[in-house]
XYZ file of N, CA and C in Angstrom:
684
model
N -33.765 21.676 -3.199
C -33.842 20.232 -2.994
C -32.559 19.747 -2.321
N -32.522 18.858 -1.097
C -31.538 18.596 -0.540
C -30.797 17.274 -1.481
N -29.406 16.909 -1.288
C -29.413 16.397 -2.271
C -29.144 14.765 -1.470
N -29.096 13.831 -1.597
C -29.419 12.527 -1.103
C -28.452 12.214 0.053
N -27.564 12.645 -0.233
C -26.282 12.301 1.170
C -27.100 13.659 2.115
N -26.983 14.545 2.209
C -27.462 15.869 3.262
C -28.722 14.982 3.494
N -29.492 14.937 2.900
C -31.275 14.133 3.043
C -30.860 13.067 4.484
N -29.913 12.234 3.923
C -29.549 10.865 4.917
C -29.191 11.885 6.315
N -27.857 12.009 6.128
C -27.555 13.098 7.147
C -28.228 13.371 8.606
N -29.276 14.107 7.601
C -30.646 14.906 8.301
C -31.312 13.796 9.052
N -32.087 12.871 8.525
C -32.462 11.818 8.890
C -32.158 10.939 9.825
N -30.402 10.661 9.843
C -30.058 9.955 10.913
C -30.135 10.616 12.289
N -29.796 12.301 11.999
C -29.808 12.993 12.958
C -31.465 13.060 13.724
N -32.201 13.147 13.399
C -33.702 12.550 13.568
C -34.018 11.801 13.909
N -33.551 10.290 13.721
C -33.980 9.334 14.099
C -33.362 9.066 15.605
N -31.762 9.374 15.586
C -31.156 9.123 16.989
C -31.459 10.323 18.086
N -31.576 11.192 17.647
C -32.777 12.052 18.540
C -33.792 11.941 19.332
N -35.280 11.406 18.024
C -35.844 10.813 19.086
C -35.896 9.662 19.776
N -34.970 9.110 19.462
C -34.561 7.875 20.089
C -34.077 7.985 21.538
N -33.491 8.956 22.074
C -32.985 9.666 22.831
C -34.293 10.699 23.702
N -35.008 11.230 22.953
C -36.120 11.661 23.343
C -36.794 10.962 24.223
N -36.915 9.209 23.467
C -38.010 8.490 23.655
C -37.001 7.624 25.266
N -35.982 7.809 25.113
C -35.362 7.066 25.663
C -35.736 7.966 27.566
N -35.597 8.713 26.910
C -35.656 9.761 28.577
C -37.171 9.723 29.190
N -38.152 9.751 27.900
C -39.308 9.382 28.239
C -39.926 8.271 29.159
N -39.305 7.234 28.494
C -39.194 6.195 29.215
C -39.098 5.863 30.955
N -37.568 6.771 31.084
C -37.399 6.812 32.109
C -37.692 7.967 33.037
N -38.493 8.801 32.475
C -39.649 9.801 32.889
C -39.960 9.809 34.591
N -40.185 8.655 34.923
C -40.693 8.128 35.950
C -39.517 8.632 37.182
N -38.568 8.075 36.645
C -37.644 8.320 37.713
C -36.685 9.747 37.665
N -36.966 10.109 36.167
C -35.844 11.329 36.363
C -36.497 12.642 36.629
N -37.565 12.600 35.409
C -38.522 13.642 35.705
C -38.718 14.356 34.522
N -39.931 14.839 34.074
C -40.538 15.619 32.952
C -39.231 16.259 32.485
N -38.794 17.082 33.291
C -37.780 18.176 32.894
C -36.597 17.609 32.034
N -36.004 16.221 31.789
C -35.274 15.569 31.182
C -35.762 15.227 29.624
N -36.729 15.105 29.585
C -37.600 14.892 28.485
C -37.126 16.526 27.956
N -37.959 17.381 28.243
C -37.607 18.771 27.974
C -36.275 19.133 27.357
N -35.634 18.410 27.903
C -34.014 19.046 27.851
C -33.585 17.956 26.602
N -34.233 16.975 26.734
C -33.628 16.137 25.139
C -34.577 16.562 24.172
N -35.523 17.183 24.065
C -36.603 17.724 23.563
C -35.314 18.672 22.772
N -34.992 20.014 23.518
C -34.678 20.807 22.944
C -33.016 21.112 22.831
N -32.243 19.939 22.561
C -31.068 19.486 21.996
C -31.384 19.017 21.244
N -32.209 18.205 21.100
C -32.552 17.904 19.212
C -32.795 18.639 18.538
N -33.589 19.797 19.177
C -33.896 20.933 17.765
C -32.262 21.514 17.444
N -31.809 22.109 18.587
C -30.429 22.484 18.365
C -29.626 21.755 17.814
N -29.763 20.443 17.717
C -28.775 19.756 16.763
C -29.424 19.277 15.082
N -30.880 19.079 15.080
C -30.931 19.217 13.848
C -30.900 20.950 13.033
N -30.953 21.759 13.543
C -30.449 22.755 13.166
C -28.930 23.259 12.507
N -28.630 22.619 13.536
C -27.071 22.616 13.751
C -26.511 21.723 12.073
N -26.950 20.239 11.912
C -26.949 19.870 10.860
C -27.363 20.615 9.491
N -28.782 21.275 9.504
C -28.858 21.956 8.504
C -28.019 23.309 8.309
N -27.821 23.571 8.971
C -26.600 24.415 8.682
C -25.340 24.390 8.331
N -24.987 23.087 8.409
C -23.966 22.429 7.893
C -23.242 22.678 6.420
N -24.478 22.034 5.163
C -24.150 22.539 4.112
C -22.953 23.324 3.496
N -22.085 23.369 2.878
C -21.747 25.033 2.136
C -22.004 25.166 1.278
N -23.468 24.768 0.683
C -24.276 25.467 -0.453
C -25.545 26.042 0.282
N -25.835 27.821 0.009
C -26.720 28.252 0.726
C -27.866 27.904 0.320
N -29.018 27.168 -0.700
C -29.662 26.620 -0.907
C -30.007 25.321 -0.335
N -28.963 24.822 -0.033
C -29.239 23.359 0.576
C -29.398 23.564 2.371
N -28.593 24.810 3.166
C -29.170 25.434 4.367
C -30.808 25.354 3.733
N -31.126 26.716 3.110
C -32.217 26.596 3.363
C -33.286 25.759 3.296
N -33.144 24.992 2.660
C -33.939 23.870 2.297
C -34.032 22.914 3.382
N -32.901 22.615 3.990
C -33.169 21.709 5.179
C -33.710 22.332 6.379
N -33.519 23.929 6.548
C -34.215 24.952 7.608
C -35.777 24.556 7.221
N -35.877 25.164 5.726
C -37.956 24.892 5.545
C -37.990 23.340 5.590
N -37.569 22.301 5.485
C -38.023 21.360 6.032
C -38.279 20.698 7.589
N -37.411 21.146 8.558
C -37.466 21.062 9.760
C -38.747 22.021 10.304
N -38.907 23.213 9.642
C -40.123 24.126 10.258
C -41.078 23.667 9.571
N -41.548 23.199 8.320
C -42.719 22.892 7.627
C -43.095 21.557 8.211
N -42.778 20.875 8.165
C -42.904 19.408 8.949
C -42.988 19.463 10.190
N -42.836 20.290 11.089
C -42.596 20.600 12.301
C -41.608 19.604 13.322
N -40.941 19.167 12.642
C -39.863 18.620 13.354
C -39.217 19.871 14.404
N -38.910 20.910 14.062
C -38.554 21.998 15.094
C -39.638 21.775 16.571
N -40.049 21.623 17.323
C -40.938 21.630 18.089
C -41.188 23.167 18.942
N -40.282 23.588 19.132
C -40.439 24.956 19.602
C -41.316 26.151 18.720
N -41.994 26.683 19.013
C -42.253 27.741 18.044
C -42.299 28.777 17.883
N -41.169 29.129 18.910
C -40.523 30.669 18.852
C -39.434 30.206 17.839
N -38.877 29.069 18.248
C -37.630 28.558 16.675
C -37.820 28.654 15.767
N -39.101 28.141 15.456
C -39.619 28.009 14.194
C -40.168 29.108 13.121
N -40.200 30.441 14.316
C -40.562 31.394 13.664
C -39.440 31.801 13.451
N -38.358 31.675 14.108
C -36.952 32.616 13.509
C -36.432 32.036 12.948
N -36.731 30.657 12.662
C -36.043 29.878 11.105
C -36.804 30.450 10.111
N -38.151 31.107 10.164
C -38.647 31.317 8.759
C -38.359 32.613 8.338
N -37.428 33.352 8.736
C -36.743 34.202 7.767
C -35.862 33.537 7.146
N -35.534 32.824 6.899
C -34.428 32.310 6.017
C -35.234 31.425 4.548
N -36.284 31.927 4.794
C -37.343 30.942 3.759
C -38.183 31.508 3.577
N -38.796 32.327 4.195
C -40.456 33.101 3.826
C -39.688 34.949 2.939
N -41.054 35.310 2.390
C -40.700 36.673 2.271
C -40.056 36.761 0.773
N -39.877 38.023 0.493
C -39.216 37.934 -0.743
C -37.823 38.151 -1.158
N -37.548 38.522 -0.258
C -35.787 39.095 0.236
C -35.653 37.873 1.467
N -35.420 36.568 1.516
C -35.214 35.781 2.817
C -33.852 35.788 3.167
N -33.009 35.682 4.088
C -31.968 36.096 4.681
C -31.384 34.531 4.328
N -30.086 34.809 3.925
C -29.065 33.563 3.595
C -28.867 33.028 5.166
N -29.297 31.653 5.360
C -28.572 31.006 6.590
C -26.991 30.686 6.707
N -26.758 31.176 7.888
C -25.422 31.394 8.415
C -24.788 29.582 7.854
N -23.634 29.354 7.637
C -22.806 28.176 7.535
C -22.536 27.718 8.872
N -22.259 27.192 9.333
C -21.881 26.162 10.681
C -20.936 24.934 10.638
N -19.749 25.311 10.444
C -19.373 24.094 10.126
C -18.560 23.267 10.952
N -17.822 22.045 11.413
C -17.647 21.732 12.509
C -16.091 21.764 12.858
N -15.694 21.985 13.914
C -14.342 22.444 14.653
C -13.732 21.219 13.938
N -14.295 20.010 13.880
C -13.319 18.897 13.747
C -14.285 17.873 12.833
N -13.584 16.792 11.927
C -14.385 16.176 11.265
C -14.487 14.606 11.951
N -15.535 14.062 11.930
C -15.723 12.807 11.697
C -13.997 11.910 11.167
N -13.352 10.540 11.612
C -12.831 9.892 11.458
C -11.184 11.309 11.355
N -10.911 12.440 11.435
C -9.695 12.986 11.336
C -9.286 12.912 12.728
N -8.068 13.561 13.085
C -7.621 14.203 13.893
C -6.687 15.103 14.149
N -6.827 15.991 15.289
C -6.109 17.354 15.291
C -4.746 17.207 16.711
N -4.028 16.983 16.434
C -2.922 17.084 17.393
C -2.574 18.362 17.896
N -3.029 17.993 19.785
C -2.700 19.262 20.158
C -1.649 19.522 20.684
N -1.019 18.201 21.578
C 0.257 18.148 21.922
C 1.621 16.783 21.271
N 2.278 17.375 20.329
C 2.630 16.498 19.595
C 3.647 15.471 20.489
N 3.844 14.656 19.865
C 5.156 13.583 20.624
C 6.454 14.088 20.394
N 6.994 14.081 22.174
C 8.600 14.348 21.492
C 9.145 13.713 23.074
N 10.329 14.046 22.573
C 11.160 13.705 24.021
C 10.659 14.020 25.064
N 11.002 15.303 25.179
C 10.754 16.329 26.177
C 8.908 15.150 27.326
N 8.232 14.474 26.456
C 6.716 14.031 27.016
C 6.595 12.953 26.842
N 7.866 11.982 26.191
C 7.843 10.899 25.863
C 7.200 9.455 27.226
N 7.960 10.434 28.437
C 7.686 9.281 29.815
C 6.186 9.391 30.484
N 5.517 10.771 29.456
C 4.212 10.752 30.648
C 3.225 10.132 30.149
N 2.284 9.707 30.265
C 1.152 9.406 30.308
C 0.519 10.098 28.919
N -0.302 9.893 27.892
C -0.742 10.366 26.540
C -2.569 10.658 27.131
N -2.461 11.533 26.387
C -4.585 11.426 26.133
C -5.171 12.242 24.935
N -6.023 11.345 24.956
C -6.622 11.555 23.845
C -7.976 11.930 24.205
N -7.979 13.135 23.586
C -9.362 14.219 23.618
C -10.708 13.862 22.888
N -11.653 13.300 23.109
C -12.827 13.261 22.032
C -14.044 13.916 22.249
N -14.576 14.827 21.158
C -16.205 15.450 21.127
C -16.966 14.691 20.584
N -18.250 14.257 21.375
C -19.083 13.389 20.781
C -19.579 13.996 19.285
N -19.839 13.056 18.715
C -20.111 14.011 17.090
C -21.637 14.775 16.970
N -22.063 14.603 17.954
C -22.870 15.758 17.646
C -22.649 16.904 18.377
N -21.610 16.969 18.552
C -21.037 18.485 19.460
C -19.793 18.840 18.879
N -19.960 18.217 17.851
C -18.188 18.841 16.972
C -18.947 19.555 16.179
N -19.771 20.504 16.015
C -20.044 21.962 15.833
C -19.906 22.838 16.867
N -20.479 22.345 17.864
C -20.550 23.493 18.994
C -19.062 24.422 19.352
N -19.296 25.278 18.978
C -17.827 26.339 19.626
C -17.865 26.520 20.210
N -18.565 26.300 21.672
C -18.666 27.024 22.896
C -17.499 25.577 23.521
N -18.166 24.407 23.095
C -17.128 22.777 24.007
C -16.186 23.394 23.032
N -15.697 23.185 21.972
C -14.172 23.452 21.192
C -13.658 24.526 22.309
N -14.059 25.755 22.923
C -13.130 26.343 23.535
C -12.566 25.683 25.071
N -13.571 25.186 25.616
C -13.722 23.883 26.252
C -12.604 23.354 26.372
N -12.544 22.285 25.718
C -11.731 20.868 25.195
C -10.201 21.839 24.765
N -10.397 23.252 24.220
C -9.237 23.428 24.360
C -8.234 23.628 25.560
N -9.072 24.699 26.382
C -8.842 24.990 27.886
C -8.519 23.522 28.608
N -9.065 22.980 28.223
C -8.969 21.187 29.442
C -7.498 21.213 28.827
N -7.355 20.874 27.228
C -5.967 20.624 26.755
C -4.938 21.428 27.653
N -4.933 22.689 27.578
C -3.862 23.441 27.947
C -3.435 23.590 29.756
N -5.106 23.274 30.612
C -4.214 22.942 31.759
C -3.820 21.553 31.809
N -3.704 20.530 31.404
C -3.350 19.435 31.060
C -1.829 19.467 30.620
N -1.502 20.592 29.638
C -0.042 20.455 29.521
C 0.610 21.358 30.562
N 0.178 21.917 30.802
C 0.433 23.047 32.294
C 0.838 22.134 33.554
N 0.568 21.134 33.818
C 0.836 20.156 34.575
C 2.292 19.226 34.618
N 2.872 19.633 33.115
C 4.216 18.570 32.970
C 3.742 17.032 32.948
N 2.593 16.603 33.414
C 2.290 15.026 33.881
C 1.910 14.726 32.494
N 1.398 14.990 31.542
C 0.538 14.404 30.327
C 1.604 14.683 29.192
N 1.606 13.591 28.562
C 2.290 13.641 27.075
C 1.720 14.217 25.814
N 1.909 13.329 24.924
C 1.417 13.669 23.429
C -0.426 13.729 23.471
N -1.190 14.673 22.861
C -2.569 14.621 22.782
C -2.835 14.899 21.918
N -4.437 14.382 21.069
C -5.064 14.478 20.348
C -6.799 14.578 20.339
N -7.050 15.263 19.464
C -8.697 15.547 19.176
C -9.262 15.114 18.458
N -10.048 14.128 18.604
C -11.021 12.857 17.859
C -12.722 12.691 17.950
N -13.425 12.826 17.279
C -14.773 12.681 16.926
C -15.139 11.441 17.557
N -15.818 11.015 18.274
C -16.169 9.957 18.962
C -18.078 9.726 18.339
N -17.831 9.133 17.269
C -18.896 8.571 17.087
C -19.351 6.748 16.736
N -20.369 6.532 16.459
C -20.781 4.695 16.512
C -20.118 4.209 15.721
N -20.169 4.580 14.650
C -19.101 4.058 13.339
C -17.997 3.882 13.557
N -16.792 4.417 14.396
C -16.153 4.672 14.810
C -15.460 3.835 15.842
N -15.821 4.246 16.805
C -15.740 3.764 18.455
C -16.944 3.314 18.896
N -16.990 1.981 18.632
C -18.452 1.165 19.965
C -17.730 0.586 20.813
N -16.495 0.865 21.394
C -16.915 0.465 22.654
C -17.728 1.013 23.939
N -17.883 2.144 24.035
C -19.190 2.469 24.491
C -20.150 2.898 24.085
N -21.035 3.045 24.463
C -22.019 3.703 23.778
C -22.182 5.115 23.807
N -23.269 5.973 22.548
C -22.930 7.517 22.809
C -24.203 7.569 24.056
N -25.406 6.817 24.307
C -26.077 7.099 24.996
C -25.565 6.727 26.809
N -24.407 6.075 26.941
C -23.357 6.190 27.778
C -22.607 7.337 28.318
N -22.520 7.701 27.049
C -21.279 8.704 27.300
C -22.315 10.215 27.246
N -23.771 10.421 27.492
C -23.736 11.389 26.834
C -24.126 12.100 28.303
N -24.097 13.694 28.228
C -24.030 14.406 29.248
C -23.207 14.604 30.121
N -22.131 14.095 29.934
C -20.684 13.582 30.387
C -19.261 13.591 30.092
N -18.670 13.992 30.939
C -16.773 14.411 30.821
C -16.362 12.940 31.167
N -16.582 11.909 30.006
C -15.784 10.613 30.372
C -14.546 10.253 31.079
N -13.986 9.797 31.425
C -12.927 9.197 31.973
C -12.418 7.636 31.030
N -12.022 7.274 30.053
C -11.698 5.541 29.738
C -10.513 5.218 30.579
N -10.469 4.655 30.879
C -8.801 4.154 31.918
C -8.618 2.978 31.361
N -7.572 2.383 31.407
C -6.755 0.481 31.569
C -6.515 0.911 33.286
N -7.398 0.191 33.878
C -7.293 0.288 35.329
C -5.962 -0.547 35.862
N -5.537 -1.592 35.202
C -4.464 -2.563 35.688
C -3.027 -1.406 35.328
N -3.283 -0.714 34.840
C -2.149 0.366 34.424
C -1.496 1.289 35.020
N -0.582 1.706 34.990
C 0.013 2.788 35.846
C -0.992 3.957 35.828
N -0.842 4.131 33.957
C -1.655 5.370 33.729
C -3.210 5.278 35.207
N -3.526 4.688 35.722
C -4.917 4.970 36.066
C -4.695 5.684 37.855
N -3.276 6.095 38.288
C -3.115 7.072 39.092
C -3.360 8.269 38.838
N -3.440 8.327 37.465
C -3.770 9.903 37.013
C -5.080 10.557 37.428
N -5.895 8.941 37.285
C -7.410 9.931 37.081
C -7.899 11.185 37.901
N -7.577 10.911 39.890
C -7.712 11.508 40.473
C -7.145 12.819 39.895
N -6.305 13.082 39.563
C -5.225 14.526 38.854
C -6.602 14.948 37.825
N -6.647 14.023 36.428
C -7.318 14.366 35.833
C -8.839 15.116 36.186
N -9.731 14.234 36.900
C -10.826 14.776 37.757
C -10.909 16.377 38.341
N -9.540 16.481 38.955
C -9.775 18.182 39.383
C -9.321 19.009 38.328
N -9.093 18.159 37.489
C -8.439 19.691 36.604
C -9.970 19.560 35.414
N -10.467 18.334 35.231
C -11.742 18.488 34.498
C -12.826 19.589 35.241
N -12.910 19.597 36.492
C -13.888 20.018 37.269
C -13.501 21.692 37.541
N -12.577 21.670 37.262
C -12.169 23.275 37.318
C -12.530 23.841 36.072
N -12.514 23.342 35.104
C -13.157 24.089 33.699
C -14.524 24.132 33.667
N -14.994 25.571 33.366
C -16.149 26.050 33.827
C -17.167 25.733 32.516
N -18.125 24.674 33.034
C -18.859 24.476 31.748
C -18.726 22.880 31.480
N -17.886 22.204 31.384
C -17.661 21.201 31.223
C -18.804 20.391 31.740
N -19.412 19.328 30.964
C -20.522 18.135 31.440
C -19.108 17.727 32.732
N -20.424 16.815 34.052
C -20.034 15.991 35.148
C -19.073 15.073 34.894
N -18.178 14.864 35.493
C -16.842 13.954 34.866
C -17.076 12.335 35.522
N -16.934 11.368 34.931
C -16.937 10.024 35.543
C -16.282 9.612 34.967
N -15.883 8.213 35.516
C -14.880 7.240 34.974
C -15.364 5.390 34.901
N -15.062 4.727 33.904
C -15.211 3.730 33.429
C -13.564 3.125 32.568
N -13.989 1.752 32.927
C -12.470 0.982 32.639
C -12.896 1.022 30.957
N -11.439 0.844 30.721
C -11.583 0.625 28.812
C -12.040 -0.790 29.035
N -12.916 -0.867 27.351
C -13.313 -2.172 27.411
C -12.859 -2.830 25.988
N -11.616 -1.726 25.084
C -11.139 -2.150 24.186
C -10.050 -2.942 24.387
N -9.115 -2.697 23.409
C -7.410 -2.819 23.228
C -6.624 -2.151 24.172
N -6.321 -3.101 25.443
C -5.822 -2.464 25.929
C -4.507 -0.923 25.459
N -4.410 -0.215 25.769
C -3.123 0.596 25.599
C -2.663 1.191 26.625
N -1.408 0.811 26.992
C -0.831 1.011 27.971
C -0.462 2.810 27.852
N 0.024 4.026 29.195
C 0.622 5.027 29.177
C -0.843 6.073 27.942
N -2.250 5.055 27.852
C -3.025 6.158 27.138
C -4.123 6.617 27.892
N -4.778 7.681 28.273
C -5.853 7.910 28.665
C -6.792 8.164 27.762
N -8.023 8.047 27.717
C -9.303 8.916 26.696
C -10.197 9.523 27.958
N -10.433 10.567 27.420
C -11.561 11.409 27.877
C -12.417 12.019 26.631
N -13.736 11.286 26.634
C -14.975 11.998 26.374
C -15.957 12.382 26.312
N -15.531 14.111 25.977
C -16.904 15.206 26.199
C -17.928 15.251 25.215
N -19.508 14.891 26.169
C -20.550 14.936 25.570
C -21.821 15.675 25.845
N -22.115 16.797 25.752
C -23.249 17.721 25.925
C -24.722 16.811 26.525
């Protein structure tokens, strides 16, 4: 039995899914079947991704046989290789998954000091439903490190970019996408061009664009964020 917070969890992850589903549907017309498809099957991967979450192996499985019994999984080659973890009499413990970075923390990658005090700061964010994925964490690290390889960028940090959080944009904004936030009236916003080729050189990275901040201003800060 999942227990009422994991239950919610699950759920929200579901609901903004197909919301997202429905959303591409929509615009079907102009983008094309194949978009549908592709939000189709990032939702399974991310409610998966959630049930795996857990670190009680009972509560994995339980949210695995609920995604395949209900057929929320839509695939059904997935669905058959989720049911070893549930069928049978010997069922195989589901793997843990847990995420590079949490919701509301953060991980400092380049700390403040003298030596970076005059350059320009940025701040790193994974949309939160990709702060499991280890494939962007190696990502977002690589971006970090040619970033300090440059001498131009100061102090940085790694932040969960979700609604609760940060509305000033939206995640259905930001998603599929190597953001850019700028204060365009700012010095900092000579960088972007810099920033842009060194985003575009990391292999893998979502398409990079740029949009003005629409918060508090902060002067000498950049944000960039990556969203699958």
């Amino acid at each position: 039995m999942m227990s009422s917070e994991k239950s919610m969890g699950l759920w929200i992850a579901i609901i903004t899914g197909m919301l997202t589903v429905l959303g591409a549907a929509i615009g079907s017309t102009i983008k094309g079947v194949g978009d549908i498809r592709l939000e189709r099957a990032k939702l399974d991967s991310q409610l998966i991704l959630n049930a795996l979450a857990p670190q009680n192996v009972e509560e994995r499985r339980a949210s695995l046989q609920f995604l395949v019994q209900s057929n929320l999984i839509k695939d059904e080659d997935t669905r058959r290789g989720l049911s070893q973890y549930f069928e049978g009499e010997s069922p195989q413990a589901p793997p843990q998954l847990r995420p590079f970075i949490e919701s509301g923390t953060s991980r400092v990658l380049t700390p403040q000091s003298q030596q970076v005090s005059n350059n320009t700061d940025v701040d790193l964010f994974v949309c939160g439903k990709d702060k499991a994925n280890k494939r962007m964490e190696q990502q977002i690290l690589e971006l970090h490190s040619s970033l300090r390889d440059t001498n131009h960028f100061g102090a940085s940090k790694l932040k969960v970019w979700d609604g609760a959080l940060y509305d000033e944009v939206s995640l259905a904004e930001l998603g599929d996408s190597t953001t850019i936030i700028v204060d365009q009236e700012h010095a900092e916003s000579t960088e972007v061009s810099r920033l842009k080729n060194i985003i575009t050189s990391i292999e893998g990275l979502p398409p990079v664009k740029e949009i003005a901040n629409r918060g508090t201003l902060t002067e000498w800060r950049i944000s960039i964020v990556i969203c699958s």
